Amino acid sequence: EIFNDLTIDREESAELKEKFLEVNPPPDKFVWLRAAAFRIGSEFLSDDQTSNKSLLRCIHGIVHAFETTCMEPTLEVDDTSESFDKKEVEDFYRKIYSDLAIDKEESSELFDFFRGKNRPPKSQLVWTRTCAFRIGCEFLRESNSNIALLRCINYVVHAFESCCLKPKEFVLKNIPIEKISITSIGLDASINEAVQHLWDLDLNRLTPDQDYVINVGKGKKPYWKGDSAHDPLFTKVDASIFKRPTYKHFISLLDNYERETGNSEHISSEERRENWSFLEAIMQTAPMQFCHRYCAANNKDIPKSKTEFMKLLQRIWFDLYFRERGEGKDSSGFEHVFVGEIKNGQVSGFHNWIMFYHEEKNGNADYQGYIKPKNISDAETDSNDHILTLQFKWHGVTKLVGTSFIGVSPEFEMALYTICFLVGQKENKVELNTGTDTFLLNVKVYRMAGNKIGTSYVEALEHHD
């Protein structure tokens, strides 16, 4: 609708801002939202350069409404305005647009430029972004190259936003806490509703056969010897998803641990920062904000303060304890559940698909096939299932049976297991509709060292199409 007449008046600008406030996009969707403005805008390119300039002004208007509604400057103090060189910015943009392509070297140049000596001060941020579009207009042509130009401008704006802006504090709205509280509908029903709500909130979840492709191979019983899947589980995964904030911070934690239990874990100051950065990232998502509000509403001991809740997450997930007696503390809930351990010659924990994908890619994990369902009435396992019970080898050690979510975001699993740990029971039976299938699950959560997560995982009891 915005692009139909290639103009944005004050009323439409206000409508755009209201729409962004209403939609309330989480930070992980910002790149997609801005890119969508360029992608949809490219459909309105024509041979008329006057119209194309109007189109660029429309895209700029959408980006402006988005940035002013959803983002804020990273610099709190405007201390470089006198030294800011506008001509240097204009000349740099012309250089970037000259061949209508941005390679890796130019990408690095862009980020270095926006972080460098001529970094735009707070008072010049709008000018800097507007300039990217204004200089871009100089490179409009009567050819298909205009699509390439839009891609270049989009990437310049992406680099600008990444360096000079940050998401405003995300606050989840319209949470039906009272309707699904334990006092209203009972513990079992409340946990069931909470888990389904978490699933529906996970906008960062991947789409099977689009963002990733898996080959489930053949089924087997846990005691069957041999490999029933000669190919890897993951045929492909779109690598760009690992640049999303919560995925990126999650992956940074996976190499922080000793594989064998009994070997002391030592957390460096850098690893502590990585843990906290991960918690900060997931607390900017809808699943974890729902988790916090739900837990605080149903357990009086849960702090309502976001910072205090993050400290609680730090304790239950990342504080070390003894899993096997040795020289020092050798385990944590996060390590066991998401990274995995080897204890007494057996794989213990390791219930995360991202960790499995990377270990399989590196040749350390060997998928042996999925475990056949216990009930003959259960649906067949296939590539669009978001829950998979499997057998695999890790560093040559077999895990006979393990169940993992496939394609879900790190924040979804953290929220699920945290809710069941803080509010639920050791075993929590829930029915989950994933959109393509319905699963009856048993979410198991056990304690260790008093008040820390020892293990948590799901067990698939039933599966229906």
Coordinates of C-alpha atoms in Angstrom, one line a residue:
E1 CA 0.0 0.0 0.0
I2 CA 2.8 2.4 0.9
F3 CA 4.5 2.0 -2.5
N4 CA 1.4 2.3 -4.6
D5 CA 1.6 6.0 -5.2
L6 CA 5.4 6.3 -4.5
T7 CA 4.9 9.0 -1.8
I8 CA 4.7 9.0 2.0
D9 CA 2.9 11.9 3.5
R10 CA 2.9 12.9 7.2
E11 CA -0.2 10.8 7.8
E12 CA 1.3 7.7 6.3
S13 CA 4.5 8.3 8.2
A14 CA 2.6 8.4 11.4
E15 CA 0.7 5.2 10.4
L16 CA 4.0 3.5 9.7
K17 CA 5.3 4.3 13.2
E18 CA 2.0 3.1 14.8
K19 CA 2.2 -0.1 12.8
F20 CA 5.8 -0.8 14.1
L21 CA 4.6 -0.1 17.6
E22 CA 1.7 -2.4 17.2
V23 CA 3.7 -5.2 15.6
N24 CA 6.4 -4.8 18.3
P25 CA 9.1 -6.7 16.3
P26 CA 11.7 -8.5 18.4
P27 CA 15.3 -7.4 17.6
D28 CA 16.1 -10.7 15.8
K29 CA 13.6 -9.7 13.1
F30 CA 15.1 -6.2 12.5
V31 CA 17.4 -7.2 9.6
W32 CA 14.5 -9.1 7.9
L33 CA 12.1 -6.2 8.3
R34 CA 14.5 -3.6 6.8
A35 CA 15.5 -5.9 4.0
A36 CA 11.8 -6.5 3.3
A37 CA 11.3 -2.8 2.6
F38 CA 14.0 -3.0 -0.1
R39 CA 12.7 -6.4 -1.5
I40 CA 9.1 -5.3 -1.8
G41 CA 10.3 -1.9 -3.1
S42 CA 12.2 -3.5 -5.9
E43 CA 8.9 -4.8 -7.3
F44 CA 8.0 -1.1 -8.1
L45 CA 11.2 -0.3 -10.1
S46 CA 10.5 1.1 -13.6
D47 CA 12.3 2.6 -16.6
D48 CA 11.2 6.1 -15.4
Q49 CA 14.1 7.5 -13.2
T50 CA 11.9 10.1 -11.6
S51 CA 9.6 7.4 -10.4
N52 CA 12.6 5.4 -9.2
K53 CA 13.9 8.4 -7.2
S54 CA 10.4 8.6 -5.6
L55 CA 10.6 4.9 -4.8
L56 CA 14.0 5.4 -3.0
R57 CA 12.4 8.2 -1.0
C58 CA 9.6 5.8 0.0
I59 CA 12.0 3.1 1.1
H60 CA 13.9 5.7 3.0
G61 CA 10.7 6.8 4.7
I62 CA 9.9 3.3 5.8
V63 CA 13.5 2.8 7.1
H64 CA 13.3 6.1 9.0
A65 CA 10.0 5.2 10.6
F66 CA 11.4 1.8 11.6
E67 CA 14.7 3.2 13.0
T68 CA 13.0 6.0 15.0
T69 CA 10.4 3.6 16.4
C70 CA 12.5 0.5 17.1
M71 CA 16.1 1.6 17.5
E72 CA 18.2 4.2 19.4
P73 CA 21.8 5.6 19.1
T74 CA 24.6 3.6 20.6
L75 CA 26.4 6.8 21.5
E76 CA 24.9 8.5 24.5
V77 CA 27.0 11.6 24.2
D78 CA 27.3 13.7 21.0
D79 CA 31.0 14.6 21.2
T80 CA 32.3 14.5 17.6
S81 CA 29.9 16.7 15.7
E82 CA 32.5 19.5 15.0
S83 CA 35.0 17.0 13.5
F84 CA 32.5 15.1 11.4
D85 CA 33.3 15.4 7.7
K86 CA 30.2 15.1 5.5
K87 CA 32.1 15.2 2.3
E88 CA 34.1 12.2 3.3
V89 CA 30.9 10.3 3.9
E90 CA 29.5 11.3 0.5
D91 CA 32.8 10.3 -1.3
F92 CA 32.9 7.0 0.5
Y93 CA 29.3 6.2 -0.5
R94 CA 30.1 7.0 -4.2
K95 CA 33.1 4.6 -4.0
I96 CA 31.0 1.8 -2.5
Y97 CA 28.2 2.3 -5.2
S98 CA 30.6 2.6 -8.1
D99 CA 30.4 -1.0 -9.3
L100 CA 27.0 -1.8 -7.7
A101 CA 28.4 -4.7 -5.7
I102 CA 29.8 -5.1 -2.2
D103 CA 32.4 -7.8 -1.7
K104 CA 33.9 -9.0 1.6
E105 CA 36.7 -6.4 1.5
E106 CA 34.2 -3.5 1.0
S107 CA 32.0 -4.9 3.7
S108 CA 34.8 -4.7 6.2
E109 CA 35.6 -1.2 4.9
L110 CA 32.0 -0.2 5.6
F111 CA 32.0 -1.4 9.2
D112 CA 35.4 0.1 9.8
F113 CA 34.2 3.4 8.3
F114 CA 31.2 3.7 10.6
R115 CA 33.3 2.8 13.6
G116 CA 36.3 4.9 12.7
K117 CA 37.5 8.5 13.2
N118 CA 34.7 9.9 11.2
R119 CA 32.0 8.0 13.0
P120 CA 28.7 9.8 12.7
P121 CA 27.8 11.7 15.9
K122 CA 24.3 11.4 17.4
S123 CA 23.2 14.7 15.8
Q124 CA 24.2 13.5 12.3
L125 CA 22.7 9.9 12.3
V126 CA 19.6 10.8 10.3
W127 CA 21.8 12.8 7.8
T128 CA 24.2 9.8 7.4
R129 CA 21.4 7.4 6.6
T130 CA 19.6 9.9 4.3
C131 CA 22.8 10.5 2.5
A132 CA 23.1 6.8 1.6
F133 CA 19.8 7.1 -0.3
R134 CA 20.6 10.5 -1.8
I135 CA 24.0 9.4 -3.2
G136 CA 22.3 6.2 -4.3
C137 CA 20.0 8.2 -6.5
E138 CA 23.0 9.3 -8.5
F139 CA 23.5 5.7 -9.6
L140 CA 20.0 5.0 -10.9
R141 CA 20.0 3.7 -14.5
E142 CA 17.5 2.6 -17.1
S143 CA 18.4 -1.1 -16.6
N144 CA 18.2 -4.1 -14.3
S145 CA 21.2 -2.7 -12.4
N146 CA 18.8 -0.8 -10.2
I147 CA 18.0 -4.0 -8.3
A148 CA 21.8 -4.3 -7.6
L149 CA 21.8 -0.7 -6.4
L150 CA 19.0 -1.4 -4.0
R151 CA 21.0 -4.3 -2.6
C152 CA 24.0 -2.0 -2.1
I153 CA 22.0 0.7 -0.3
N154 CA 20.4 -2.0 1.9
Y155 CA 23.8 -3.3 2.9
V156 CA 25.1 0.2 3.6
V157 CA 22.1 0.9 5.8
H158 CA 22.7 -2.5 7.5
A159 CA 26.3 -1.6 8.3
F160 CA 25.2 1.8 9.5
E161 CA 22.5 0.4 11.8
S162 CA 24.9 -2.4 13.1
C163 CA 27.5 0.2 14.1
C164 CA 25.6 3.3 15.1
L165 CA 22.2 2.1 16.4
K166 CA 21.0 -0.6 18.8
P167 CA 17.5 -2.0 19.5
K168 CA 15.4 -0.3 22.0
E169 CA 14.5 -2.4 25.0
F170 CA 12.1 -5.1 23.8
V171 CA 9.0 -5.6 25.9
L172 CA 6.6 -8.4 25.1
K173 CA 3.0 -7.2 25.1
N174 CA -0.4 -9.0 25.6
I175 CA 0.8 -11.9 27.7
P176 CA -2.1 -14.0 28.9
I177 CA -0.5 -14.8 32.3
E178 CA -3.7 -14.7 34.4
K179 CA -5.7 -16.8 32.0
I180 CA -3.2 -19.7 32.1
S181 CA -2.0 -19.3 35.7
I182 CA -1.7 -22.2 38.0
T183 CA -4.4 -20.8 40.3
S184 CA -6.8 -20.4 37.4
I185 CA -6.4 -23.8 35.7
G186 CA -4.1 -26.0 37.7
L187 CA -0.5 -26.9 37.4
D188 CA -0.6 -29.5 34.6
A189 CA -3.0 -27.5 32.4
S190 CA -1.0 -24.3 33.1
I191 CA 2.4 -25.8 32.1
N192 CA 0.7 -27.3 28.9
E193 CA -0.6 -23.9 27.9
A194 CA 2.6 -22.2 28.7
V195 CA 4.7 -24.6 26.5
Q196 CA 2.3 -24.1 23.6
H197 CA 2.4 -20.3 24.0
L198 CA 6.2 -20.5 24.1
W199 CA 6.2 -22.4 20.8
D200 CA 3.9 -19.8 19.2
L201 CA 6.2 -17.0 20.4
D202 CA 9.3 -18.5 18.9
L203 CA 9.6 -16.3 15.8
N204 CA 13.3 -17.2 15.6
R205 CA 12.6 -20.9 14.9
L206 CA 13.8 -22.2 11.5
T207 CA 11.5 -23.6 8.8
P208 CA 12.1 -27.2 7.8
D209 CA 13.1 -27.9 4.1
Q210 CA 13.7 -24.2 3.7
D211 CA 16.2 -22.9 6.4
Y212 CA 17.6 -26.4 6.8
V213 CA 17.2 -29.9 5.3
I214 CA 17.6 -33.2 7.3
N215 CA 17.7 -36.8 6.1
V216 CA 16.3 -38.9 8.9
G217 CA 17.4 -42.2 7.2
K218 CA 16.0 -45.4 8.5
G219 CA 14.4 -46.1 11.9
K220 CA 15.8 -48.6 14.4
K221 CA 15.2 -50.0 17.9
P222 CA 17.6 -48.7 20.6
Y223 CA 19.3 -52.1 20.9
W224 CA 19.8 -52.7 17.2
K225 CA 23.5 -52.6 16.3
G226 CA 24.8 -50.9 13.2
D227 CA 24.2 -47.7 11.4
S228 CA 20.7 -47.2 9.9
A229 CA 21.6 -43.9 8.4
H230 CA 24.6 -43.8 6.1
D231 CA 24.2 -40.1 5.4
P232 CA 24.5 -37.2 7.8
L233 CA 21.4 -36.0 9.6
F234 CA 21.8 -32.5 8.3
T235 CA 21.9 -32.2 4.5
K236 CA 22.2 -28.4 4.7
V237 CA 21.7 -25.5 7.0
D238 CA 21.5 -21.8 5.9
A239 CA 24.7 -20.5 7.6
S240 CA 23.3 -17.0 7.8
I241 CA 21.0 -18.0 10.7
F242 CA 24.0 -18.4 12.9
K243 CA 24.6 -14.6 12.6
R244 CA 21.3 -14.0 14.4
P245 CA 22.1 -12.5 17.9
T246 CA 20.8 -15.4 20.1
Y247 CA 22.3 -18.1 17.8
K248 CA 25.6 -16.3 17.6
H249 CA 25.9 -15.8 21.4
F250 CA 24.8 -19.4 22.0
I251 CA 27.4 -20.8 19.6
S252 CA 30.2 -18.8 21.4
L253 CA 29.5 -20.9 24.6
L254 CA 29.8 -24.4 23.0
D255 CA 33.7 -24.6 23.2
N256 CA 33.9 -23.5 26.8
Y257 CA 33.8 -27.0 28.4
E258 CA 35.7 -30.2 29.0
R259 CA 34.0 -33.2 27.4
E260 CA 34.9 -35.8 30.1
T261 CA 33.3 -35.6 33.5
G262 CA 35.7 -35.7 36.4
N263 CA 37.9 -33.1 34.7
S264 CA 37.6 -29.7 36.5
E265 CA 35.9 -26.9 34.6
H266 CA 37.5 -23.5 34.9
I267 CA 35.4 -20.4 33.8
S268 CA 37.6 -17.6 32.6
S269 CA 36.5 -13.9 32.8
E270 CA 35.9 -13.9 29.0
E271 CA 33.7 -17.0 29.3
R272 CA 31.7 -15.3 32.1
R273 CA 31.2 -12.3 29.8
E274 CA 30.0 -14.7 27.1
N275 CA 27.5 -16.3 29.4
W276 CA 26.1 -12.9 30.4
S277 CA 26.0 -11.7 26.8
F278 CA 24.0 -14.8 25.9
L279 CA 21.5 -14.1 28.7
E280 CA 21.2 -10.5 27.6
A281 CA 20.5 -11.6 24.1
I282 CA 17.8 -14.1 24.9
M283 CA 16.1 -11.7 27.4
Q284 CA 15.5 -9.5 24.4
T285 CA 13.2 -12.2 22.9
A286 CA 9.5 -13.0 23.4
P287 CA 10.0 -16.6 24.7
M288 CA 12.3 -15.6 27.5
Q289 CA 10.3 -12.5 28.5
F290 CA 7.2 -14.8 28.6
C291 CA 9.2 -17.2 30.7
H292 CA 10.2 -14.5 33.2
R293 CA 6.7 -13.1 33.5
Y294 CA 5.1 -16.6 33.8
C295 CA 7.6 -17.8 36.4
A296 CA 7.3 -14.7 38.5
A297 CA 3.5 -14.9 38.4
N298 CA 3.4 -18.5 39.5
N299 CA 6.4 -18.7 42.0
K300 CA 6.7 -16.0 44.6
D301 CA 10.4 -16.7 45.0
I302 CA 11.2 -15.6 41.4
P303 CA 12.4 -12.0 41.2
K304 CA 10.4 -9.6 39.1
S305 CA 13.5 -7.5 38.3
K306 CA 15.0 -8.5 34.9
T307 CA 18.5 -8.2 36.2
E308 CA 17.8 -10.3 39.2
F309 CA 16.1 -12.9 37.1
M310 CA 19.2 -13.0 34.8
K311 CA 21.3 -13.6 37.9
L312 CA 19.0 -16.5 38.8
L313 CA 19.4 -18.0 35.3
Q314 CA 23.1 -17.6 35.7
R315 CA 23.0 -19.7 38.9
I316 CA 20.8 -22.5 37.7
W317 CA 22.3 -22.9 34.3
F318 CA 26.0 -21.9 34.5
D319 CA 27.2 -22.3 38.1
L320 CA 29.5 -25.3 38.4
Y321 CA 28.9 -28.4 40.5
F322 CA 30.2 -31.9 40.9
R323 CA 28.7 -34.5 38.5
E324 CA 31.6 -36.9 39.1
R325 CA 34.0 -36.7 42.0
G326 CA 37.4 -35.4 41.0
E327 CA 39.8 -32.5 41.7
G328 CA 37.1 -29.8 41.2
K329 CA 33.6 -29.0 40.0
D330 CA 33.2 -30.5 36.5
S331 CA 29.7 -29.8 35.2
S332 CA 26.9 -27.3 34.8
G333 CA 23.3 -27.5 33.6
F334 CA 24.1 -25.7 30.4
E335 CA 27.0 -27.9 29.6
H336 CA 25.1 -31.1 30.2
V337 CA 21.9 -30.2 28.3
F338 CA 23.2 -28.3 25.4
V339 CA 26.9 -29.3 24.9
G340 CA 27.0 -32.8 26.2
E341 CA 29.4 -34.8 28.3
I342 CA 31.0 -38.3 28.4
K343 CA 30.7 -40.1 31.7
N344 CA 31.8 -43.6 32.4
G345 CA 32.2 -44.3 28.6
Q346 CA 28.7 -43.1 27.8
V347 CA 27.3 -39.9 26.2
S348 CA 25.4 -38.0 28.8
G349 CA 23.1 -35.0 28.0
F350 CA 23.7 -33.5 24.6
H351 CA 20.2 -32.6 23.6
N352 CA 20.7 -29.6 21.3
W353 CA 20.5 -29.6 17.5
I354 CA 22.9 -26.7 16.9
M355 CA 25.6 -28.5 18.8
F356 CA 24.9 -31.7 16.9
Y357 CA 25.0 -29.9 13.6
H358 CA 28.4 -28.4 14.3
E359 CA 29.8 -31.6 15.7
E360 CA 28.5 -33.6 12.7
K361 CA 29.9 -31.0 10.3
N362 CA 33.3 -31.3 12.0
G363 CA 33.3 -35.1 11.9
N364 CA 32.8 -35.6 15.6
A365 CA 29.2 -36.8 15.5
D366 CA 27.8 -39.7 13.5
Y367 CA 24.0 -40.0 13.1
Q368 CA 23.0 -43.7 13.4
G369 CA 19.2 -43.3 12.6
Y370 CA 16.0 -42.4 14.4
I371 CA 14.4 -44.5 17.1
K372 CA 11.2 -46.1 15.9
P373 CA 8.1 -45.1 17.9
K374 CA 6.8 -47.4 20.6
N375 CA 3.2 -47.1 19.3
I376 CA 2.3 -48.5 15.9
S377 CA -0.3 -45.7 15.6
D378 CA 2.4 -43.0 15.8
A379 CA 3.1 -40.9 12.7
E380 CA 6.1 -41.7 10.5
T381 CA 9.3 -39.7 11.3
D382 CA 10.1 -37.3 8.4
S383 CA 12.2 -34.2 7.5
N384 CA 9.6 -31.7 8.8
D385 CA 9.5 -33.0 12.3
H386 CA 10.7 -30.5 14.9
I387 CA 11.3 -33.3 17.5
L388 CA 13.5 -36.3 16.8
T389 CA 14.4 -39.3 18.9
L390 CA 17.8 -40.5 17.6
Q391 CA 20.8 -42.6 18.1
F392 CA 24.3 -41.3 17.4
K393 CA 28.0 -41.6 18.2
W394 CA 30.0 -38.7 19.5
H395 CA 33.8 -39.0 19.5
G396 CA 33.2 -42.7 19.0
V397 CA 31.0 -43.1 22.0
T398 CA 27.4 -44.2 21.4
K399 CA 24.3 -42.5 22.8
L400 CA 21.6 -45.2 22.4
V401 CA 18.6 -42.9 22.8
G402 CA 18.4 -39.1 22.8
T403 CA 15.6 -36.7 22.0
S404 CA 16.2 -33.2 20.5
F405 CA 14.2 -30.4 19.2
I406 CA 15.2 -29.6 15.6
G407 CA 15.3 -26.1 14.3
V408 CA 14.1 -24.3 17.4
S409 CA 15.8 -21.2 18.7
P410 CA 18.2 -21.2 21.8
E411 CA 15.7 -19.0 23.6
F412 CA 12.9 -21.4 23.2
E413 CA 14.7 -24.3 24.8
M414 CA 16.1 -22.1 27.6
A415 CA 12.6 -20.8 28.3
L416 CA 11.0 -24.3 28.2
Y417 CA 13.3 -25.9 30.6
T418 CA 13.5 -22.9 32.9
I419 CA 9.7 -22.8 33.2
C420 CA 9.6 -26.5 34.0
F421 CA 12.4 -26.2 36.5
L422 CA 11.2 -23.2 38.4
V423 CA 7.4 -23.8 38.2
G424 CA 6.8 -27.4 37.0
Q425 CA 7.6 -30.8 38.3
K426 CA 10.3 -33.4 37.6
E427 CA 8.2 -34.8 34.8
N428 CA 5.7 -32.5 32.9
K429 CA 3.4 -34.1 30.3
V430 CA 2.4 -31.6 27.6
E431 CA 0.7 -31.8 24.2
L432 CA 2.5 -29.6 21.6
N433 CA 1.1 -28.7 18.2
T434 CA 4.1 -27.7 16.0
G435 CA 1.9 -26.7 13.0
T436 CA 2.7 -29.9 11.0
D437 CA 2.5 -32.5 13.8
T438 CA 1.2 -33.0 17.3
F439 CA 3.4 -34.5 20.0
L440 CA 2.7 -35.8 23.5
L441 CA 5.9 -34.9 25.3
N442 CA 7.3 -35.6 28.7
V443 CA 9.5 -32.6 29.7
K444 CA 11.9 -34.0 32.3
V445 CA 13.9 -31.7 34.5
Y446 CA 16.1 -32.9 37.4
R447 CA 18.1 -31.0 40.0
M448 CA 21.7 -31.3 41.1
A449 CA 23.6 -29.5 43.8
G450 CA 20.4 -28.5 45.5
N451 CA 19.1 -25.7 43.2
K452 CA 20.8 -26.1 39.9
I453 CA 19.7 -27.9 36.7
G454 CA 21.2 -31.4 36.5
T455 CA 19.5 -32.4 33.3
S456 CA 16.5 -31.4 31.2
Y457 CA 15.2 -32.9 28.0
V458 CA 12.0 -34.0 26.2
E459 CA 10.7 -37.5 25.7
A460 CA 8.3 -38.1 22.8
L461 CA 5.5 -40.3 24.1
E462 CA 3.2 -40.0 21.1
H463 CA 3.4 -38.4 17.6
H464 CA 0.5 -37.7 15.3
D465 CA 0.2 -35.9 11.9

